[in-house]
Amino acid sequence: MKNKILVISTVFLLIVSIFSLTYAANVTNSIENGVIDIKAAAEDTGDKARDMAEDAGEGIKDAGESVMNTANRTMESTENMVDGSENQIDSGRNETTTENLTGSYNTTKTDADIGTATASNNATMWMWIMLAVVAVLIIGLVWYYAASTNNSNRR
């Protein structure tokens, strides 16, 4: 009986050992497969991050080129405006010189302060007249009120 138990125990241990080795091999394969999957996912994520960074760099480069082109167009427009203004000024100088040489150019000195000062003085004058009228009215009303209260107290 002891031999039977020993043989059964040995067979049982042998079967358990075989199954445990098989299980360990399966677990090891699963871990290896998981590591391979993680590595592939990391590489894919790295590739996507690199592609996105490249796209962002290209977008920034395009934006910079757009800003540079706009600045160049603005500078050209400004230069054209300056050139046009200089041409107009030069043209005006030539006309003035020509008119002065022919004697048809006359000037009159004008003073902008005269019109403004007159309007300002006129407005100031009317303000003082209105204040004087209002002051006379207030004094009259106070006098009338004072006279009526004195008369009512004596009765």
mmCIF file of N, CA and C in Angstrom, residues 41-142:
data_model
loop_
_atom_site.group_PDB
_atom_site.id
_atom_site.type_symbol
_atom_site.label_atom_id
_atom_site.label_comp_id
_atom_site.label_asym_id
_atom_site.label_seq_id
_atom_site.Cartn_x
_atom_site.Cartn_y
_atom_site.Cartn_z
ATOM 1 N N ALA A 41 3.130 49.067 -30.170
ATOM 2 C CA ALA A 41 2.303 50.242 -29.880
ATOM 3 C C ALA A 41 3.171 51.462 -29.603
ATOM 4 N N ALA A 42 4.270 51.272 -28.874
ATOM 5 C CA ALA A 42 5.187 52.383 -28.585
ATOM 6 C C ALA A 42 5.812 52.902 -29.875
ATOM 7 N N GLU A 43 6.232 52.001 -30.757
ATOM 8 C CA GLU A 43 6.802 52.428 -32.035
ATOM 9 C C GLU A 43 5.770 53.177 -32.868
ATOM 10 N N ASP A 44 4.525 52.671 -32.883
ATOM 11 C CA ASP A 44 3.453 53.324 -33.621
ATOM 12 C C ASP A 44 3.171 54.719 -33.040
ATOM 13 N N THR A 45 3.153 54.812 -31.721
ATOM 14 C CA THR A 45 2.935 56.105 -31.063
ATOM 15 C C THR A 45 4.073 57.063 -31.380
ATOM 16 N N GLY A 46 5.302 56.540 -31.362
ATOM 17 C CA GLY A 46 6.459 57.369 -31.720
ATOM 18 C C GLY A 46 6.375 57.860 -33.154
ATOM 19 N N ASP A 47 5.963 56.956 -34.058
ATOM 20 C CA ASP A 47 5.818 57.348 -35.463
ATOM 21 C C ASP A 47 4.744 58.422 -35.619
ATOM 22 N N LYS A 48 3.630 58.238 -34.932
ATOM 23 C CA LYS A 48 2.557 59.233 -35.015
ATOM 24 C C LYS A 48 2.998 60.571 -34.424
ATOM 25 N N ALA A 49 3.712 60.522 -33.297
ATOM 26 C CA ALA A 49 4.204 61.764 -32.679
ATOM 27 C C ALA A 49 5.184 62.462 -33.615
ATOM 28 N N ARG A 50 6.071 61.707 -34.248
ATOM 29 C CA ARG A 50 7.025 62.284 -35.197
ATOM 30 C C ARG A 50 6.286 62.917 -36.376
ATOM 31 N N ASP A 51 5.266 62.204 -36.901
ATOM 32 C CA ASP A 51 4.496 62.743 -38.025
ATOM 33 C C ASP A 51 3.768 64.026 -37.620
ATOM 34 N N MET A 52 3.194 64.030 -36.433
ATOM 35 C CA MET A 52 2.493 65.229 -35.976
ATOM 36 C C MET A 52 3.468 66.379 -35.779
ATOM 37 N N ALA A 53 4.647 66.101 -35.244
ATOM 38 C CA ALA A 53 5.652 67.161 -35.070
ATOM 39 C C ALA A 53 6.106 67.698 -36.423
ATOM 40 N N GLU A 54 6.288 66.806 -37.389
ATOM 41 C CA GLU A 54 6.664 67.251 -38.735
ATOM 42 C C GLU A 54 5.560 68.106 -39.349
ATOM 43 N N ASP A 55 4.291 67.671 -39.171
ATOM 44 C CA ASP A 55 3.168 68.456 -39.697
ATOM 45 C C ASP A 55 3.105 69.830 -39.028
ATOM 46 N N ALA A 56 3.322 69.837 -37.712
ATOM 47 C CA ALA A 56 3.312 71.124 -36.995
ATOM 48 C C ALA A 56 4.445 72.018 -37.477
ATOM 49 N N GLY A 57 5.610 71.428 -37.686
ATOM 50 C CA GLY A 57 6.745 72.205 -38.204
ATOM 51 C C GLY A 57 6.444 72.774 -39.579
ATOM 52 N N GLU A 58 5.827 71.979 -40.435
ATOM 53 C CA GLU A 58 5.463 72.465 -41.761
ATOM 54 C C GLU A 58 4.420 73.574 -41.668
ATOM 55 N N GLY A 59 3.463 73.418 -40.744
ATOM 56 C CA GLY A 59 2.449 74.461 -40.547
ATOM 57 C C GLY A 59 3.078 75.763 -40.073
ATOM 58 N N ILE A 60 4.014 75.657 -39.149
ATOM 59 C CA ILE A 60 4.707 76.856 -38.652
ATOM 60 C C ILE A 60 5.523 77.484 -39.771
ATOM 61 N N LYS A 61 6.168 76.646 -40.553
ATOM 62 C CA LYS A 61 6.964 77.160 -41.686
ATOM 63 C C LYS A 61 6.049 77.878 -42.676
ATOM 64 N N ASP A 62 4.885 77.277 -42.979
ATOM 65 C CA ASP A 62 3.940 77.916 -43.891
ATOM 66 C C ASP A 62 3.429 79.231 -43.327
ATOM 67 N N ALA A 63 3.135 79.247 -42.020
ATOM 68 C CA ALA A 63 2.667 80.490 -41.400
ATOM 69 C C ALA A 63 3.750 81.560 -41.454
ATOM 70 N N GLY A 64 4.984 81.175 -41.204
ATOM 71 C CA GLY A 64 6.093 82.132 -41.278
ATOM 72 C C GLY A 64 6.254 82.682 -42.678
ATOM 73 N N GLU A 65 6.149 81.802 -43.675
ATOM 74 C CA GLU A 65 6.248 82.260 -45.060
ATOM 75 C C GLU A 65 5.096 83.202 -45.406
ATOM 76 N N SER A 66 3.907 82.900 -44.894
ATOM 77 C CA SER A 66 2.749 83.764 -45.136
ATOM 78 C C SER A 66 2.957 85.136 -44.507
ATOM 79 N N VAL A 67 3.454 85.158 -43.281
ATOM 80 C CA VAL A 67 3.732 86.435 -42.623
ATOM 81 C C VAL A 67 4.797 87.206 -43.390
ATOM 82 N N MET A 68 5.827 86.507 -43.822
ATOM 83 C CA MET A 68 6.905 87.162 -44.579
ATOM 84 C C MET A 68 6.368 87.718 -45.890
ATOM 85 N N ASN A 69 5.533 86.948 -46.594
ATOM 86 C CA ASN A 69 4.957 87.435 -47.846
ATOM 87 C C ASN A 69 4.076 88.658 -47.615
ATOM 88 N N THR A 70 3.275 88.611 -46.555
ATOM 89 C CA THR A 70 2.416 89.760 -46.234
ATOM 90 C C THR A 70 3.256 90.981 -45.904
ATOM 91 N N ALA A 71 4.322 90.787 -45.142
ATOM 92 C CA ALA A 71 5.206 91.903 -44.798
ATOM 93 C C ALA A 71 5.856 92.473 -46.055
ATOM 94 N N ASN A 72 6.283 91.607 -46.958
ATOM 95 C CA ASN A 72 6.891 92.078 -48.214
ATOM 96 C C ASN A 72 5.886 92.862 -49.052
ATOM 97 N N ARG A 73 4.639 92.343 -49.141
ATOM 98 C CA ARG A 73 3.617 93.063 -49.907
ATOM 99 C C ARG A 73 3.311 94.410 -49.257
ATOM 100 N N THR A 74 3.256 94.443 -47.931
ATOM 101 C CA THR A 74 3.000 95.701 -47.225
ATOM 102 C C THR A 74 4.133 96.679 -47.461
ATOM 103 N N MET A 75 5.353 96.190 -47.413
ATOM 104 C CA MET A 75 6.507 97.053 -47.649
ATOM 105 C C MET A 75 6.472 97.600 -49.069
ATOM 106 N N GLU A 76 6.136 96.758 -50.047
ATOM 107 C CA GLU A 76 6.046 97.220 -51.424
ATOM 108 C C GLU A 76 4.950 98.261 -51.582
ATOM 109 N N SER A 77 3.796 98.034 -50.937
ATOM 110 C CA SER A 77 2.706 99.011 -51.003
ATOM 111 C C SER A 77 3.135 100.333 -50.383
ATOM 112 N N THR A 78 3.815 100.254 -49.250
ATOM 113 C CA THR A 78 4.286 101.472 -48.595
ATOM 114 C C THR A 78 5.276 102.211 -49.479
ATOM 115 N N GLU A 79 6.184 101.466 -50.085
ATOM 116 C CA GLU A 79 7.147 102.093 -50.988
ATOM 117 C C GLU A 79 6.431 102.752 -52.166
ATOM 118 N N ASN A 80 5.409 102.088 -52.703
ATOM 119 C CA ASN A 80 4.646 102.677 -53.810
ATOM 120 C C ASN A 80 3.931 103.947 -53.368
ATOM 121 N N MET A 81 3.366 103.923 -52.157
ATOM 122 C CA MET A 81 2.689 105.120 -51.658
ATOM 123 C C MET A 81 3.683 106.258 -51.463
ATOM 124 N N VAL A 82 4.846 105.948 -50.916
ATOM 125 C CA VAL A 82 5.869 106.985 -50.714
ATOM 126 C C VAL A 82 6.324 107.540 -52.060
ATOM 127 N N ASP A 83 6.564 106.654 -53.019
ATOM 128 C CA ASP A 83 6.971 107.107 -54.345
ATOM 129 C C ASP A 83 5.891 107.980 -54.973
ATOM 130 N N GLY A 84 4.630 107.549 -54.837
ATOM 131 C CA GLY A 84 3.522 108.331 -55.384
ATOM 132 C C GLY A 84 3.423 109.694 -54.713
ATOM 133 N N SER A 85 3.606 109.726 -53.398
ATOM 134 C CA SER A 85 3.559 110.998 -52.676
ATOM 135 C C SER A 85 4.698 111.902 -53.102
ATOM 136 N N GLU A 86 5.876 111.326 -53.241
ATOM 137 C CA GLU A 86 7.017 112.129 -53.684
ATOM 138 C C GLU A 86 6.766 112.689 -55.077
ATOM 139 N N ASN A 87 6.178 111.883 -55.948
ATOM 140 C CA ASN A 87 5.870 112.357 -57.300
ATOM 141 C C ASN A 87 4.853 113.493 -57.247
ATOM 142 N N GLN A 88 3.834 113.347 -56.390
ATOM 143 C CA GLN A 88 2.840 114.407 -56.261
ATOM 144 C C GLN A 88 3.472 115.683 -55.718
ATOM 145 N N ILE A 89 4.337 115.544 -54.725
ATOM 146 C CA ILE A 89 5.009 116.710 -54.150
ATOM 147 C C ILE A 89 5.894 117.371 -55.202
ATOM 148 N N ASP A 90 6.659 116.563 -55.919
ATOM 149 C CA ASP A 90 7.512 117.122 -56.969
ATOM 150 C C ASP A 90 6.674 117.807 -58.036
ATOM 151 N N SER A 91 5.552 117.206 -58.403
ATOM 152 C CA SER A 91 4.667 117.794 -59.406
ATOM 153 C C SER A 91 4.124 119.122 -58.908
ATOM 154 N N GLY A 92 3.731 119.175 -57.634
ATOM 155 C CA GLY A 92 3.229 120.413 -57.040
ATOM 156 C C GLY A 92 4.302 121.483 -57.003
ATOM 157 N N ARG A 93 5.523 121.105 -56.736
ATOM 158 C CA ARG A 93 6.630 122.063 -56.711
ATOM 159 C C ARG A 93 6.844 122.650 -58.096
ATOM 160 N N ASN A 94 6.756 121.795 -59.097
ATOM 161 C CA ASN A 94 6.940 122.274 -60.463
ATOM 162 C C ASN A 94 5.833 123.243 -60.853
ATOM 163 N N GLU A 95 4.588 122.922 -60.475
ATOM 164 C CA GLU A 95 3.481 123.811 -60.804
ATOM 165 C C GLU A 95 3.636 125.150 -60.096
ATOM 166 N N THR A 96 4.012 125.129 -58.826
ATOM 167 C CA THR A 96 4.186 126.359 -58.060
ATOM 168 C C THR A 96 5.297 127.196 -58.667
ATOM 169 N N THR A 97 6.382 126.541 -59.017
ATOM 170 C CA THR A 97 7.497 127.265 -59.617
ATOM 171 C C THR A 97 7.073 127.883 -60.936
ATOM 172 N N THR A 98 6.338 127.131 -61.751
ATOM 173 C CA THR A 98 5.877 127.646 -63.037
ATOM 174 C C THR A 98 4.944 128.828 -62.834
ATOM 175 N N GLU A 99 4.011 128.708 -61.891
ATOM 176 C CA GLU A 99 3.070 129.794 -61.642
ATOM 177 C C GLU A 99 3.788 131.015 -61.107
ATOM 178 N N ASN A 100 4.787 130.828 -60.249
ATOM 179 C CA ASN A 100 5.539 131.958 -59.723
ATOM 180 C C ASN A 100 6.300 132.658 -60.830
ATOM 181 N N LEU A 101 6.819 131.879 -61.770
ATOM 182 C CA LEU A 101 7.575 132.495 -62.861
ATOM 183 C C LEU A 101 6.666 133.295 -63.777
ATOM 184 N N THR A 102 5.422 132.842 -63.939
ATOM 185 C CA THR A 102 4.516 133.560 -64.830
ATOM 186 C C THR A 102 3.830 134.706 -64.104
ATOM 187 N N GLY A 103 3.867 134.735 -62.798
ATOM 188 C CA GLY A 103 3.276 135.837 -62.047
ATOM 189 C C GLY A 103 1.803 135.662 -61.769
ATOM 190 N N SER A 104 1.244 134.477 -61.990
ATOM 191 C CA SER A 104 -0.180 134.275 -61.756
ATOM 192 C C SER A 104 -0.478 133.703 -60.368
ATOM 193 N N TYR A 105 0.511 133.580 -59.554
ATOM 194 C CA TYR A 105 0.322 132.965 -58.242
ATOM 195 C C TYR A 105 0.248 134.063 -57.195
ATOM 196 N N ASN A 106 -0.881 134.146 -56.498
ATOM 197 C CA ASN A 106 -1.070 135.152 -55.451
ATOM 198 C C ASN A 106 -1.423 134.451 -54.156
ATOM 199 N N THR A 107 -0.952 134.987 -53.058
ATOM 200 C CA THR A 107 -1.285 134.424 -51.751
ATOM 201 C C THR A 107 -1.882 135.500 -50.881
ATOM 202 N N THR A 108 -2.683 135.072 -49.934
ATOM 203 C CA THR A 108 -3.262 135.974 -48.953
ATOM 204 C C THR A 108 -3.043 135.352 -47.590
ATOM 205 N N LYS A 109 -2.577 136.134 -46.667
ATOM 206 C CA LYS A 109 -2.361 135.613 -45.316
ATOM 207 C C LYS A 109 -3.704 135.503 -44.619
ATOM 208 N N THR A 110 -3.923 134.344 -44.046
ATOM 209 C CA THR A 110 -5.161 134.132 -43.299
ATOM 210 C C THR A 110 -4.806 133.806 -41.872
ATOM 211 N N ASP A 111 -5.701 134.144 -40.978
ATOM 212 C CA ASP A 111 -5.475 133.885 -39.564
ATOM 213 C C ASP A 111 -6.661 133.084 -39.041
ATOM 214 N N ALA A 112 -6.426 131.848 -38.697
ATOM 215 C CA ALA A 112 -7.507 130.981 -38.233
ATOM 216 C C ALA A 112 -8.003 131.395 -36.862
ATOM 217 N N ASP A 113 -7.191 132.059 -36.076
ATOM 218 C CA ASP A 113 -7.579 132.433 -34.718
ATOM 219 C C ASP A 113 -8.633 133.530 -34.699
ATOM 220 N N ILE A 114 -8.711 134.361 -35.745
ATOM 221 C CA ILE A 114 -9.658 135.470 -35.736
ATOM 222 C C ILE A 114 -11.083 134.936 -35.700
ATOM 223 N N GLY A 115 -11.420 134.016 -36.583
ATOM 224 C CA GLY A 115 -12.773 133.468 -36.616
ATOM 225 C C GLY A 115 -13.092 132.712 -35.344
ATOM 226 N N THR A 116 -12.161 131.945 -34.854
ATOM 227 C CA THR A 116 -12.376 131.166 -33.641
ATOM 228 C C THR A 116 -12.531 132.077 -32.440
ATOM 229 N N ALA A 117 -11.686 133.124 -32.385
ATOM 230 C CA ALA A 117 -11.750 134.032 -31.240
ATOM 231 C C ALA A 117 -13.066 134.779 -31.240
ATOM 232 N N THR A 118 -13.551 135.199 -32.387
ATOM 233 C CA THR A 118 -14.817 135.929 -32.459
ATOM 234 C C THR A 118 -15.957 135.027 -32.030
ATOM 235 N N ALA A 119 -15.977 133.796 -32.534
ATOM 236 C CA ALA A 119 -17.032 132.873 -32.144
ATOM 237 C C ALA A 119 -16.953 132.579 -30.660
ATOM 238 N N SER A 120 -15.758 132.403 -30.151
ATOM 239 C CA SER A 120 -15.584 132.104 -28.732
ATOM 240 C C SER A 120 -16.011 133.292 -27.882
ATOM 241 N N ASN A 121 -15.603 134.490 -28.279
ATOM 242 C CA ASN A 121 -15.988 135.677 -27.516
ATOM 243 C C ASN A 121 -17.485 135.889 -27.582
ATOM 244 N N ASN A 122 -18.092 135.624 -28.729
ATOM 245 C CA ASN A 122 -19.523 135.781 -28.881
ATOM 246 C C ASN A 122 -20.252 134.816 -27.950
ATOM 247 N N ALA A 123 -19.809 133.558 -27.896
ATOM 248 C CA ALA A 123 -20.434 132.575 -27.017
ATOM 249 C C ALA A 123 -20.230 132.958 -25.561
ATOM 250 N N THR A 124 -19.065 133.457 -25.225
ATOM 251 C CA THR A 124 -18.793 133.873 -23.852
ATOM 252 C C THR A 124 -19.694 135.041 -23.473
ATOM 253 N N MET A 125 -19.881 135.991 -24.389
ATOM 254 C CA MET A 125 -20.730 137.146 -24.124
ATOM 255 C C MET A 125 -22.162 136.696 -23.837
ATOM 256 N N TRP A 126 -22.692 135.779 -24.662
ATOM 257 C CA TRP A 126 -24.057 135.311 -24.446
ATOM 258 C C TRP A 126 -24.181 134.533 -23.131
ATOM 259 N N MET A 127 -23.167 133.827 -22.765
ATOM 260 C CA MET A 127 -23.185 133.093 -21.494
ATOM 261 C C MET A 127 -23.304 134.068 -20.329
ATOM 262 N N TRP A 128 -22.531 135.159 -20.357
ATOM 263 C CA TRP A 128 -22.589 136.149 -19.279
ATOM 264 C C TRP A 128 -23.939 136.862 -19.255
ATOM 265 N N ILE A 129 -24.504 137.134 -20.424
ATOM 266 C CA ILE A 129 -25.826 137.773 -20.456
ATOM 267 C C ILE A 129 -26.864 136.847 -19.832
ATOM 268 N N MET A 130 -26.831 135.549 -20.172
ATOM 269 C CA MET A 130 -27.791 134.604 -19.593
ATOM 270 C C MET A 130 -27.590 134.468 -18.095
ATOM 271 N N LEU A 131 -26.332 134.430 -17.642
ATOM 272 C CA LEU A 131 -26.087 134.356 -16.196
ATOM 273 C C LEU A 131 -26.613 135.596 -15.481
ATOM 274 N N ALA A 132 -26.450 136.769 -16.083
ATOM 275 C CA ALA A 132 -26.946 138.002 -15.470
ATOM 276 C C ALA A 132 -28.470 137.972 -15.374
ATOM 277 N N VAL A 133 -29.163 137.518 -16.432
ATOM 278 C CA VAL A 133 -30.625 137.440 -16.413
ATOM 279 C C VAL A 133 -31.082 136.466 -15.345
ATOM 280 N N VAL A 134 -30.435 135.300 -15.267
ATOM 281 C CA VAL A 134 -30.805 134.302 -14.251
ATOM 282 C C VAL A 134 -30.557 134.861 -12.849
ATOM 283 N N ALA A 135 -29.433 135.560 -12.649
ATOM 284 C CA ALA A 135 -29.149 136.142 -11.329
ATOM 285 C C ALA A 135 -30.207 137.159 -10.952
ATOM 286 N N VAL A 136 -30.628 138.019 -11.899
ATOM 287 C CA VAL A 136 -31.676 139.013 -11.618
ATOM 288 C C VAL A 136 -32.976 138.318 -11.273
ATOM 289 N N LEU A 137 -33.328 137.265 -11.994
ATOM 290 C CA LEU A 137 -34.553 136.514 -11.695
ATOM 291 C C LEU A 137 -34.500 135.887 -10.308
ATOM 292 N N ILE A 138 -33.346 135.287 -9.946
ATOM 293 C CA ILE A 138 -33.233 134.655 -8.625
ATOM 294 C C ILE A 138 -33.351 135.710 -7.529
ATOM 295 N N ILE A 139 -32.665 136.833 -7.715
ATOM 296 C CA ILE A 139 -32.744 137.901 -6.705
ATOM 297 C C ILE A 139 -34.179 138.410 -6.596
ATOM 298 N N GLY A 140 -34.868 138.558 -7.726
ATOM 299 C CA GLY A 140 -36.260 139.009 -7.702
ATOM 300 C C GLY A 140 -37.159 138.020 -6.987
ATOM 301 N N LEU A 141 -36.978 136.730 -7.248
ATOM 302 C CA LEU A 141 -37.807 135.706 -6.588
ATOM 303 C C LEU A 141 -37.546 135.669 -5.083
ATOM 304 N N VAL A 142 -36.272 135.781 -4.689
ATOM 305 C CA VAL A 142 -35.956 135.784 -3.259
ATOM 306 C C VAL A 142 -36.580 137.017 -2.601
#
